[in-house]
XYZ file of C-alpha atoms in Angstrom:
729
model
C -2.853 66.871 144.749
C -5.557 63.877 143.506
C -6.806 61.715 145.634
C -7.841 58.569 143.602
C -6.957 55.052 144.205
C -4.047 55.270 141.621
C -2.233 58.247 142.710
C -2.197 56.876 146.100
C -1.180 53.358 144.604
C 0.925 54.112 143.022
C 2.367 57.154 145.104
C 2.503 53.516 147.779
C 4.048 51.548 145.001
C 6.888 54.438 143.689
C 7.719 56.360 147.108
C 8.420 53.691 149.710
C 11.471 55.268 150.196
C 13.623 52.893 152.789
C 17.744 52.631 153.941
C 19.772 48.997 154.086
C 19.392 48.868 157.493
C 15.425 48.908 156.980
C 16.186 46.400 154.058
C 17.141 44.123 156.439
C 14.832 45.102 159.098
C 13.721 41.428 156.779
C 9.565 43.380 156.473
C 6.745 42.640 154.055
C 3.483 44.341 153.053
C 1.490 42.397 150.183
C 0.933 42.747 147.485
C -3.321 42.949 149.009
C -1.912 45.650 150.474
C -0.381 48.146 148.611
C -4.521 47.358 146.128
C -6.498 48.428 148.344
C -4.459 51.884 149.273
C -3.442 51.078 153.194
C -0.088 49.419 154.178
C -0.335 46.890 156.351
C 2.015 44.147 158.347
C 1.995 39.722 156.120
C 3.901 37.778 159.660
C 3.760 35.285 156.407
C 7.077 33.920 155.109
C 7.698 34.765 151.178
C 10.200 34.460 149.176
C 13.510 37.188 148.784
C 11.613 38.128 144.978
C 13.515 40.482 142.218
C 10.521 41.800 140.396
C 10.174 44.374 137.845
C 7.267 46.781 137.091
C 5.346 44.639 133.818
C 7.917 41.858 133.900
C 6.965 38.446 134.961
C 10.490 36.994 135.440
C 11.784 37.026 139.358
C 15.241 37.041 139.758
C 15.760 35.132 143.662
C 18.456 35.661 145.434
C 19.938 31.842 145.718
C 18.550 29.790 148.537
C 19.932 26.300 150.529
C 17.406 24.036 149.781
C 17.839 22.412 152.567
C 19.663 23.426 156.769
C 21.621 19.958 156.467
C 23.387 21.291 153.230
C 24.149 24.945 154.944
C 25.155 23.334 157.791
C 27.297 20.072 155.574
C 28.989 22.936 153.604
C 30.163 25.268 156.215
C 31.495 21.641 158.121
C 32.705 21.071 153.949
C 35.422 24.890 154.821
C 36.437 24.606 157.958
C 37.258 21.084 158.160
C 40.057 20.485 155.938
C 44.226 19.021 155.359
C 44.868 20.912 158.104
C 42.685 18.497 160.981
C 44.510 16.104 159.286
C 47.824 17.114 158.921
C 48.090 20.176 161.370
C 46.142 19.817 164.321
C 47.983 15.950 165.406
C 51.387 17.682 164.742
C 50.507 20.868 167.628
C 49.687 18.015 169.753
C 52.122 15.995 169.270
C 54.412 18.664 169.669
C 52.549 21.174 172.750
C 52.333 18.126 175.340
C 50.259 16.188 173.976
C 46.067 15.507 175.790
C 46.759 19.003 177.571
C 47.505 21.081 173.922
C 43.628 20.534 174.459
C 43.002 22.484 177.656
C 44.385 25.677 175.496
C 42.810 24.452 172.943
C 39.017 24.395 173.593
C 39.300 27.522 176.495
C 40.991 29.832 173.365
C 37.917 28.423 170.799
C 35.604 29.276 173.360
C 36.674 32.766 173.311
C 37.984 33.411 170.165
C 36.296 31.182 167.409
C 32.484 30.040 168.549
C 32.305 33.801 169.293
C 33.905 35.282 166.169
C 32.401 32.275 163.999
C 28.499 33.507 165.541
C 29.496 36.987 164.813
C 30.783 35.890 161.237
C 27.897 33.939 160.918
C 25.056 36.195 161.693
C 26.670 39.522 159.997
C 26.615 37.520 156.448
C 22.609 36.407 156.767
C 21.302 39.318 158.410
C 22.768 41.800 155.451
C 22.617 38.561 152.735
C 25.340 39.571 150.724
C 29.238 38.687 150.474
C 31.565 40.292 152.396
C 32.165 43.724 150.093
C 28.557 44.295 150.595
C 28.610 43.293 154.077
C 31.422 46.243 155.387
C 30.225 48.269 153.396
C 26.378 49.031 154.838
C 28.106 48.606 157.887
C 30.738 51.526 157.632
C 31.407 52.329 153.785
C 34.614 53.538 154.890
C 35.552 50.366 156.338
C 34.557 48.046 152.559
C 38.033 47.523 152.318
C 37.887 44.721 154.700
C 36.059 43.130 152.003
C 38.173 43.222 149.574
C 41.528 42.062 151.826
C 39.641 39.093 152.525
C 38.569 37.928 148.444
C 42.588 38.945 147.902
C 43.824 36.672 151.080
C 41.709 33.798 149.363
C 42.487 34.126 145.866
C 45.837 33.299 147.619
C 44.663 30.562 149.556
C 42.689 29.032 146.651
C 46.167 29.376 144.625
C 48.360 27.318 146.653
C 45.461 25.221 147.685
C 44.159 23.350 144.753
C 47.728 22.305 143.748
C 47.972 20.226 147.175
C 44.735 18.684 145.886
C 47.033 18.972 142.677
C 48.628 16.013 144.646
C 46.356 13.830 146.297
C 45.198 13.280 142.964
C 48.532 12.149 141.414
C 48.928 10.260 144.481
C 45.047 8.922 144.333
C 46.137 7.524 140.151
C 49.041 6.067 141.364
C 47.306 4.487 143.790
C 45.759 1.381 142.318
C 48.666 -0.752 141.928
C 50.109 -3.206 143.534
C 53.036 -3.026 145.137
C 52.849 0.591 145.853
C 55.115 2.618 143.262
C 56.439 4.097 146.839
C 56.951 0.457 148.253
C 60.707 -0.125 147.406
C 63.953 1.687 146.695
C 63.797 1.188 142.701
C 66.866 -0.829 141.141
C 69.501 1.707 138.583
C 71.270 -0.995 135.949
C 74.312 -0.517 133.675
C 76.933 -2.391 131.750
C 78.551 -4.010 134.329
C 75.357 -4.383 137.554
C 72.037 -3.196 139.480
C 72.034 -1.831 142.188
C 69.898 0.773 144.691
C 69.562 4.094 143.358
C 72.435 5.784 145.594
C 68.960 8.696 146.548
C 66.369 6.858 147.906
C 68.656 4.268 149.346
C 70.251 7.352 151.792
C 66.364 8.745 152.139
C 63.250 6.257 152.495
C 61.892 4.727 149.080
C 58.554 6.584 150.581
C 60.992 9.822 150.723
C 62.508 9.696 147.516
C 58.732 9.111 145.853
C 57.584 11.772 147.201
C 61.551 14.239 146.150
C 62.243 13.031 143.018
C 59.676 10.940 141.346
C 56.022 13.447 143.173
C 57.608 16.765 142.736
C 61.553 16.054 140.207
C 61.802 19.025 142.762
C 65.202 21.735 141.949
C 67.843 22.001 144.479
C 66.350 26.111 144.900
C 64.052 28.545 144.808
C 66.089 29.854 142.410
C 66.364 27.374 140.562
C 62.908 27.251 138.338
C 63.718 23.395 136.168
C 60.486 23.686 133.653
C 57.386 22.801 134.445
C 56.656 19.191 135.835
C 53.863 18.141 132.811
C 52.647 15.129 135.687
C 51.871 17.818 138.324
C 50.448 20.415 135.052
C 48.106 17.692 134.605
C 46.438 17.605 137.947
C 47.246 20.907 139.319
C 44.311 21.877 135.369
C 41.980 18.726 136.745
C 41.992 20.009 140.055
C 40.442 23.469 138.950
C 38.114 21.907 136.229
C 36.401 20.363 139.061
C 36.168 22.730 141.003
C 34.970 25.110 138.279
C 32.398 22.708 137.422
C 31.189 22.673 141.307
C 31.248 26.149 141.530
C 29.790 27.164 137.932
C 25.655 27.413 138.940
C 26.732 28.294 142.794
C 25.161 27.070 145.866
C 23.005 25.338 144.176
C 25.339 23.120 142.510
C 28.095 22.869 145.195
C 25.916 22.383 147.805
C 24.461 18.993 146.442
C 28.195 17.904 146.410
C 28.606 18.660 149.747
C 26.567 15.863 150.907
C 29.259 13.267 148.989
C 32.405 15.792 149.996
C 31.330 16.531 153.335
C 29.528 13.439 154.680
C 33.100 10.154 152.670
C 36.750 11.868 155.281
C 34.102 10.637 158.263
C 33.847 6.872 156.355
C 36.895 6.873 155.757
C 38.769 8.509 158.429
C 36.843 5.700 161.206
C 37.082 2.300 158.991
C 40.814 3.661 159.449
C 40.824 4.196 163.263
C 39.080 0.458 162.953
C 41.360 -0.397 160.585
C 44.360 1.359 163.187
C 43.363 -0.446 166.060
C 43.528 -3.364 164.713
C 47.650 -2.665 164.020
C 50.416 -3.841 166.582
C 51.736 -1.156 167.994
C 48.571 1.177 167.361
C 48.091 1.859 171.578
C 51.961 2.734 172.112
C 51.584 5.788 169.409
C 47.455 7.209 171.353
C 48.855 6.091 174.590
C 51.904 8.767 173.544
C 49.919 11.197 172.131
C 47.928 11.863 175.263
C 50.342 11.074 177.882
C 49.580 15.269 179.232
C 53.019 17.402 179.261
C 51.263 19.649 181.901
C 54.748 21.583 181.713
C 55.097 22.531 178.115
C 51.424 23.434 178.236
C 51.904 26.524 180.174
C 54.880 28.205 177.860
C 53.433 31.485 175.696
C 54.015 29.507 172.573
C 51.891 26.993 172.446
C 48.888 29.141 173.021
C 50.269 31.261 170.442
C 49.895 27.924 168.316
C 46.558 26.665 170.025
C 44.753 30.441 169.490
C 46.103 30.307 165.832
C 44.832 26.866 164.649
C 42.035 27.345 165.990
C 41.562 31.588 164.317
C 42.672 28.942 160.724
C 40.572 26.188 162.182
C 36.816 27.825 161.664
C 38.070 29.388 158.166
C 37.597 33.042 160.392
C 38.064 36.267 158.115
C 38.338 34.613 154.196
C 34.512 35.432 153.348
C 33.609 32.045 152.716
C 31.718 31.622 156.097
C 30.152 35.219 155.624
C 29.426 33.918 151.772
C 26.898 31.595 152.827
C 24.937 32.376 155.601
C 24.226 34.868 152.619
C 22.379 32.451 151.027
C 20.259 31.932 154.695
C 16.441 31.926 155.688
C 16.867 34.854 157.501
C 16.190 33.334 161.388
C 17.678 30.922 160.643
C 18.714 29.983 164.063
C 22.857 30.819 163.754
C 24.320 31.081 167.436
C 23.525 27.182 166.697
C 24.732 26.285 164.042
C 27.998 28.662 165.560
C 28.890 26.218 168.240
C 27.480 22.971 166.296
C 29.729 23.390 163.220
C 32.774 24.265 165.644
C 32.208 21.522 168.100
C 31.750 19.445 164.961
C 35.576 20.405 163.663
C 37.279 19.856 167.191
C 35.862 16.489 167.441
C 36.556 16.297 163.630
C 40.784 17.385 164.622
C 41.112 14.886 168.071
C 39.447 11.554 165.191
C 42.050 12.480 163.060
C 44.849 12.536 165.630
C 43.736 9.329 167.170
C 44.173 7.913 163.490
C 47.286 9.417 162.330
C 48.822 7.727 165.566
C 47.262 4.403 165.719
C 48.531 4.502 161.744
C 52.163 6.003 163.305
C 52.247 3.815 166.384
C 52.168 0.881 164.238
C 54.398 2.450 161.628
C 57.415 3.043 164.607
C 57.155 -0.788 165.743
C 57.297 -2.010 161.862
C 60.930 0.064 162.744
C 61.461 -0.397 165.917
C 61.278 -3.853 165.269
C 64.658 -3.532 162.269
C 66.206 -1.305 164.411
C 66.026 -4.364 166.815
C 67.457 -7.176 164.673
C 69.633 -4.317 163.417
C 71.555 -3.463 166.751
C 71.272 -7.823 167.688
C 73.667 -8.697 165.174
C 75.936 -5.908 166.067
C 76.066 -7.993 169.701
C 76.661 -10.828 168.084
C 79.816 -9.965 165.940
C 80.630 -7.293 169.055
C 80.888 -11.394 171.434
C 82.478 -13.493 168.479
C 85.061 -11.037 167.844
C 85.220 -10.109 171.625
C 84.727 -7.239 172.307
C 81.100 -7.648 174.512
C 82.037 -10.943 176.613
C 79.088 -13.536 176.815
C 78.927 -13.176 180.761
C 76.941 -9.791 180.085
C 74.014 -11.404 178.555
C 71.819 -12.864 180.060
C 70.490 -16.003 179.408
C 67.126 -16.406 178.975
C 68.416 -14.227 176.074
C 68.118 -15.798 172.796
C 68.396 -13.032 169.601
C 67.432 -15.601 166.774
C 63.895 -13.956 168.528
C 64.534 -11.266 170.831
C 61.651 -9.259 171.336
C 62.117 -5.118 171.719
C 62.753 -5.589 176.579
C 64.539 -8.745 175.898
C 67.220 -6.571 173.633
C 66.425 -3.066 175.619
C 68.008 -5.738 179.186
C 70.830 -6.229 177.145
C 71.184 -3.025 176.260
C 71.298 -1.511 179.153
C 74.070 -3.674 180.882
C 76.229 -3.100 177.727
C 76.329 1.275 178.788
C 76.642 0.158 182.193
C 79.666 -1.845 182.271
C 80.852 -0.962 179.040
C 80.054 3.191 179.590
C 83.377 4.469 178.220
C 83.636 3.066 175.251
C 80.197 2.322 174.844
C 79.659 5.108 172.117
C 81.680 3.802 170.119
C 80.121 1.018 169.803
C 77.382 1.886 167.735
C 74.928 0.137 169.400
C 71.087 2.296 169.368
C 68.195 2.409 172.469
C 65.504 1.281 169.544
C 63.220 2.762 172.135
C 59.399 3.774 170.354
C 58.916 7.046 172.123
C 62.310 7.849 170.299
C 60.129 7.086 166.810
C 57.088 8.882 168.003
C 59.093 12.370 168.993
C 59.980 12.444 165.744
C 56.888 15.384 164.259
C 56.010 15.357 160.639
C 53.273 17.726 159.391
C 52.069 19.245 156.054
C 53.410 17.305 153.348
C 55.783 15.490 155.574
C 52.666 13.712 156.738
C 50.119 13.041 154.030
C 53.305 11.287 151.577
C 55.475 10.256 153.454
C 55.110 9.579 157.314
C 51.473 8.404 156.686
C 52.082 6.374 152.234
C 55.124 5.003 154.768
C 52.808 3.673 157.050
C 50.888 2.316 153.995
C 52.576 -0.266 152.553
C 52.577 -2.434 155.742
C 49.400 -2.376 155.969
C 47.723 -5.629 154.063
C 45.719 -5.210 151.226
C 47.897 -1.302 150.827
C 46.533 -0.367 147.332
C 43.009 0.082 148.716
C 44.082 2.035 152.200
C 45.823 4.207 150.689
C 43.082 4.915 147.418
C 40.678 5.466 150.172
C 43.386 8.202 151.890
C 44.043 9.953 149.564
C 40.414 10.591 147.993
C 39.951 11.688 151.519
C 42.646 14.123 151.234
C 41.029 15.313 147.864
C 37.112 15.643 149.186
C 38.788 17.367 152.229
C 40.731 19.642 150.324
C 37.497 20.765 148.037
C 35.250 20.512 151.332
C 37.687 24.026 151.869
C 38.165 25.014 148.076
C 34.524 25.347 147.919
C 33.848 28.222 150.643
C 37.372 29.773 149.259
C 36.064 30.104 146.237
C 32.820 31.131 147.143
C 34.591 33.769 149.848
C 35.947 35.633 145.835
C 33.209 35.001 143.548
C 29.369 35.519 146.433
C 31.287 39.489 146.889
C 32.189 40.450 143.747
C 28.309 38.929 141.568
C 27.054 41.141 144.936
C 29.101 44.288 144.516
C 29.532 44.234 140.463
C 26.971 42.300 138.592
C 28.857 40.140 137.315
C 27.687 36.839 136.226
C 28.212 34.270 137.813
C 28.740 31.405 135.475
C 31.694 33.395 133.214
C 33.879 34.805 136.971
C 33.485 31.361 137.768
C 34.766 30.171 135.108
C 37.375 33.019 134.588
C 38.623 33.355 138.224
C 39.444 29.940 137.556
C 40.982 30.196 133.769
C 42.768 32.943 135.719
C 44.089 30.818 139.038
C 45.439 28.363 136.778
C 47.829 29.839 134.764
C 49.223 32.259 137.549
C 49.180 29.031 139.547
C 51.602 26.897 137.161
C 54.320 28.334 138.981
C 53.696 25.688 142.122
C 54.264 22.761 139.520
C 57.584 23.749 137.932
C 60.219 21.679 140.315
C 60.698 24.823 142.018
C 57.191 24.732 143.147
C 56.850 23.276 146.269
C 59.238 26.287 147.598
C 56.818 28.978 146.436
C 54.103 27.001 148.422
C 55.550 26.889 151.792
C 56.336 30.863 150.783
C 52.638 31.960 149.816
C 51.448 29.422 153.230
C 53.864 31.577 155.573
C 53.587 35.500 154.041
C 49.521 35.050 152.445
C 47.974 34.380 154.601
C 48.860 35.059 158.285
C 48.996 38.106 159.279
C 46.758 39.351 156.882
C 43.685 37.865 158.223
C 43.978 38.403 161.344
C 44.307 42.506 160.264
C 40.688 40.978 158.861
C 39.064 39.858 161.820
C 40.191 42.325 164.233
C 38.916 44.732 161.730
C 36.006 42.961 161.262
C 35.423 43.066 164.979
C 35.946 46.419 165.353
C 33.177 47.757 162.041
C 31.270 45.294 164.414
C 31.701 46.480 168.414
C 32.876 50.023 167.366
C 31.824 51.185 164.816
C 27.815 49.202 164.305
C 27.489 49.603 167.788
C 27.739 46.193 170.563
C 24.098 47.532 171.193
C 22.935 47.831 167.942
C 24.554 44.609 167.093
C 22.993 42.745 170.482
C 18.858 44.355 169.050
C 19.353 42.753 165.902
C 20.635 39.316 166.752
C 17.930 39.481 168.881
C 15.344 40.684 166.225
C 17.349 37.992 164.125
C 16.979 35.172 166.457
C 13.875 35.355 167.980
C 15.691 35.659 171.871
C 18.305 37.507 173.170
C 21.930 35.473 172.967
C 23.782 35.448 176.621
C 25.740 38.324 176.878
C 29.140 36.783 177.126
C 29.717 37.143 173.505
C 28.481 40.663 174.614
C 31.482 41.135 176.027
C 34.022 38.261 174.628
C 32.948 40.438 170.873
C 33.791 43.818 173.151
C 35.818 43.268 175.512
C 38.510 39.555 175.113
C 38.375 38.563 171.638
C 39.666 41.880 170.256
C 42.600 42.006 173.225
C 43.252 38.050 172.560
C 43.265 39.329 168.633
C 45.978 42.056 169.263
C 48.527 39.277 171.642
C 47.938 37.215 168.990
C 48.950 39.428 166.284
C 51.646 41.087 168.074
C 53.321 37.719 169.018
C 52.573 36.312 164.828
C 54.664 39.677 164.190
C 57.919 38.308 167.024
C 57.601 35.606 165.107
C 57.747 36.124 161.328
C 60.964 38.429 163.652
C 62.651 35.931 165.149
C 62.716 32.905 163.006
C 65.256 33.480 159.971
C 62.671 33.887 156.185
C 63.673 30.773 154.603
C 62.319 26.819 153.370
C 63.536 23.498 153.654
C 65.489 22.119 150.245
C 66.107 18.456 149.353
C 69.813 18.206 148.200
C 69.677 15.513 146.114
C 73.141 14.734 147.318
C 72.791 14.243 150.335
C 69.076 12.746 150.581
C 68.021 15.518 152.967
C 66.666 18.699 153.562
C 68.995 21.652 154.359
C 67.783 25.628 155.476
C 67.879 28.042 152.816
C 67.490 31.664 153.749
C 64.665 33.231 151.123
C 67.258 35.719 148.209
C 66.249 39.410 148.264
C 63.486 38.801 145.255
C 62.407 36.482 147.482
C 61.824 37.998 149.862
C 60.531 40.623 147.938
C 57.746 38.517 146.516
C 57.083 37.598 150.720
C 56.397 41.538 151.718
C 54.770 41.841 147.999
C 52.455 38.514 149.798
C 51.546 39.867 152.687
C 51.156 43.953 151.389
C 48.559 43.506 148.983
C 46.487 41.424 150.981
C 45.884 44.139 153.521
C 46.206 46.940 151.113
C 42.728 47.364 150.302
C 41.927 48.566 153.883
C 43.796 51.349 153.046
C 43.016 52.456 149.728
C 39.034 52.064 149.593
C 39.431 54.153 153.734
C 40.903 57.303 151.838
C 38.513 56.796 148.168
C 35.947 57.342 150.343
C 36.893 59.745 153.512
C 37.910 61.785 150.490
C 35.086 61.670 148.394
C 37.021 60.422 145.273
C 34.423 58.174 145.207
C 30.010 59.202 144.521
C 28.867 56.450 146.828
C 25.717 56.750 144.613
C 27.976 55.338 141.733
C 26.940 51.177 143.210
C 26.854 52.264 146.967
C 25.625 50.116 149.023
C 25.531 53.244 151.572
C 22.518 54.485 149.846
C 18.640 52.011 147.914
C 15.180 52.384 148.297
C 13.039 49.141 147.580
C 10.481 49.087 145.289
C 8.225 45.629 144.572
C 10.032 43.091 146.056
C 14.266 45.724 145.243
C 16.312 47.729 146.013
C 16.744 50.855 143.454
C 19.540 52.895 143.438
C 19.074 55.737 145.002
C 20.438 59.637 144.625
C 21.780 61.001 147.657
C 21.321 64.402 146.261
C 18.136 66.019 149.042
C 17.997 68.784 147.428
C 14.606 69.921 145.030
C 11.301 68.720 144.491
C 10.731 64.977 146.649
C 10.021 63.408 142.890
C 13.027 63.907 141.829
C 13.716 60.946 144.591
C 11.448 59.253 143.348
C 11.996 58.891 139.286
C 15.387 60.014 138.942
C 16.083 56.228 140.471
C 17.804 53.135 138.265
C 16.713 49.440 138.763
C 20.068 47.018 139.825
C 20.099 43.730 139.815
C 20.446 43.231 144.017
C 17.809 41.040 145.575
C 16.452 42.834 148.130
C 16.204 40.634 151.657
C 13.027 40.156 153.272
C 11.250 42.991 155.384
C 9.664 42.512 159.519
C 7.232 44.848 160.594
C 8.000 48.019 160.048
C 8.054 50.284 157.000
C 8.464 53.660 156.708
C 7.062 55.510 154.114
C 7.713 59.246 152.375
C 5.312 61.828 153.865
C 4.223 63.771 151.132
C 5.235 67.436 151.882
C 7.151 67.109 154.810
C 8.824 69.890 156.029
C 12.574 68.767 157.431
C 14.732 66.155 157.430
C 13.629 63.123 159.819
C 16.575 60.429 160.687
C 15.855 57.517 159.783
C 16.353 54.114 162.080
C 19.832 53.645 161.134
C 21.158 56.969 161.021
C 21.123 57.553 157.631
C 18.762 60.922 156.477
C 15.776 60.457 154.797
C 12.870 62.428 153.856
C 10.204 62.792 156.038
C 10.159 59.309 157.679
C 7.250 58.092 159.089
C 6.254 54.700 160.422
C 3.457 52.839 157.637
C 1.697 51.293 160.912
C 0.568 54.121 162.529
C -3.285 53.091 163.103
C -6.415 54.443 161.814
C -3.509 56.844 159.229
C -6.102 58.023 156.546
C -6.761 58.336 152.962
C -6.692 61.460 152.517
C -3.024 61.944 154.754
C -1.250 60.054 152.196
């Protein structure tokens, strides 16, 4: 072969063949080195530029504008509505302050290690969830598709909750608030209070009848609720506009959507602590019930909360980290975001129970007044003797302590006939023990408490604006978990895909804004994510530790971070986390089997919730949600195992690097070596950065050598071998 410089330059330009593993070693060779027909190592960090030959057009993979923007995006994704309306409920239900102990232990065992793992693989491979698991093992590529399906299911109903918050937000600009009092009904003769509202409460009635206009069963559709349909459309428009440019648009919005909830929570905490009875709520919250902490159910619920609080398995974590620089310290990010999430949950819990303590005192005062009037009536008709009542008691201005004293005396003296008197104990703890979560906490309990606030419309506006922002932050990560993998894999335009995805989701989401829509939200929340995500994360752990190799992964982390991660992560990833996840999966399946599948339906006549079992078609939908979410895993495995699709058709299993581009490479190794070079077709995928080992095809090599990632190349040779003569090229 001629040894002139043009031929040498062409060899260097065209015959550099690398596997994906080599692409991810983040190595860069300078343009000057190519011009000098030598392979040099350039330590200067360069952008990942996608350049075609004979073209000046550069196509860069998007990157975060700053580290703060990235951290806020991860915090916005992980900190969501669950921190405000599920963590306080679990804390109250499972031992108060003692619940924090199992939660922290499980955060260290499965939360931080698995969060770190997802951040690391996304940053290392610089692809969405589909590309990441395709690279680890093509047979496990279905993990990424399963994550996308789960993200889509969750996005469908999660945005409905944002729509509900938008509705309440729009109704908060009134004084008094529309849910402050029960509505009056007029007929020809007189005016009376709406019976359904009188049997429940003003806030409960407004939620079920005015906001949702709910039907009495899942099977009774009742048609679309036009108010909620408009709110759902507004929610999807907001998500679409924020995501249409990817992280370039959503990243800037994160500054507001991630930070504003903390401003509101701090304002609510300060205001709540100044309210009468707030200390009672916080004391009740953090009074440890150590005996409850030892129950297995507490640990199962704590593990589930850790799992979902960090957004593991959704693909959003991987998608966000894929836009990072390769040398970013993702270990620091994992620890920081995990503890921000934890402390946000504690802050939200303080706020919730300060407000609920205030609400409990209001209700308790009403209870004392009503029962004091009953005692006065019983004294007048002679059922009770005046001698029972201590002389210092004044029923016209009786305190809760004085009432409890009188109550205890009457209970002891009239022990046999006490139940017939109809008196209530009026204890604040009884009211605080009424555990509420989810929509019941946000749209009923909290709204009722805010009606007693001075300037209640202001606090209502702030609260629901906070819920909208918390929801949007999580939605951005969820949608990114769908968009990024598809764009990376199928090379479609992000703007078009985002619009199509939001449109499809809106039209499917119309089932959630029927009059029976709230029941479908419950169904999707219970069955579309829990088991599939657990299986996805278990497979992710196995893929990294067993298929890719935990030792190789630890070496990759050392190369990427510049230091060796603690051996703690080695043992967590290899032994502890998989075992804990498997136990959690089994416990969840058992719990699902023991709990009768059904939903709480609102019955208008009784103004109460009533448990209904799912009809046969409802059970089919529940099972279908779980099966569809996990179905991509076995399908992709079988397709890859049986070689039904050629890897060269678009897999990340075999690619080459050519002047800053990833190029699809035919896997046929027979024939002239040059066929492997000239047969390449450019893809639109921007290439990762490059490190210090460049492997170059050795012309005329008689044997097949193995590349560092274990795949077969053609005569891979270290390009930085000392004193390589030009003639050898």
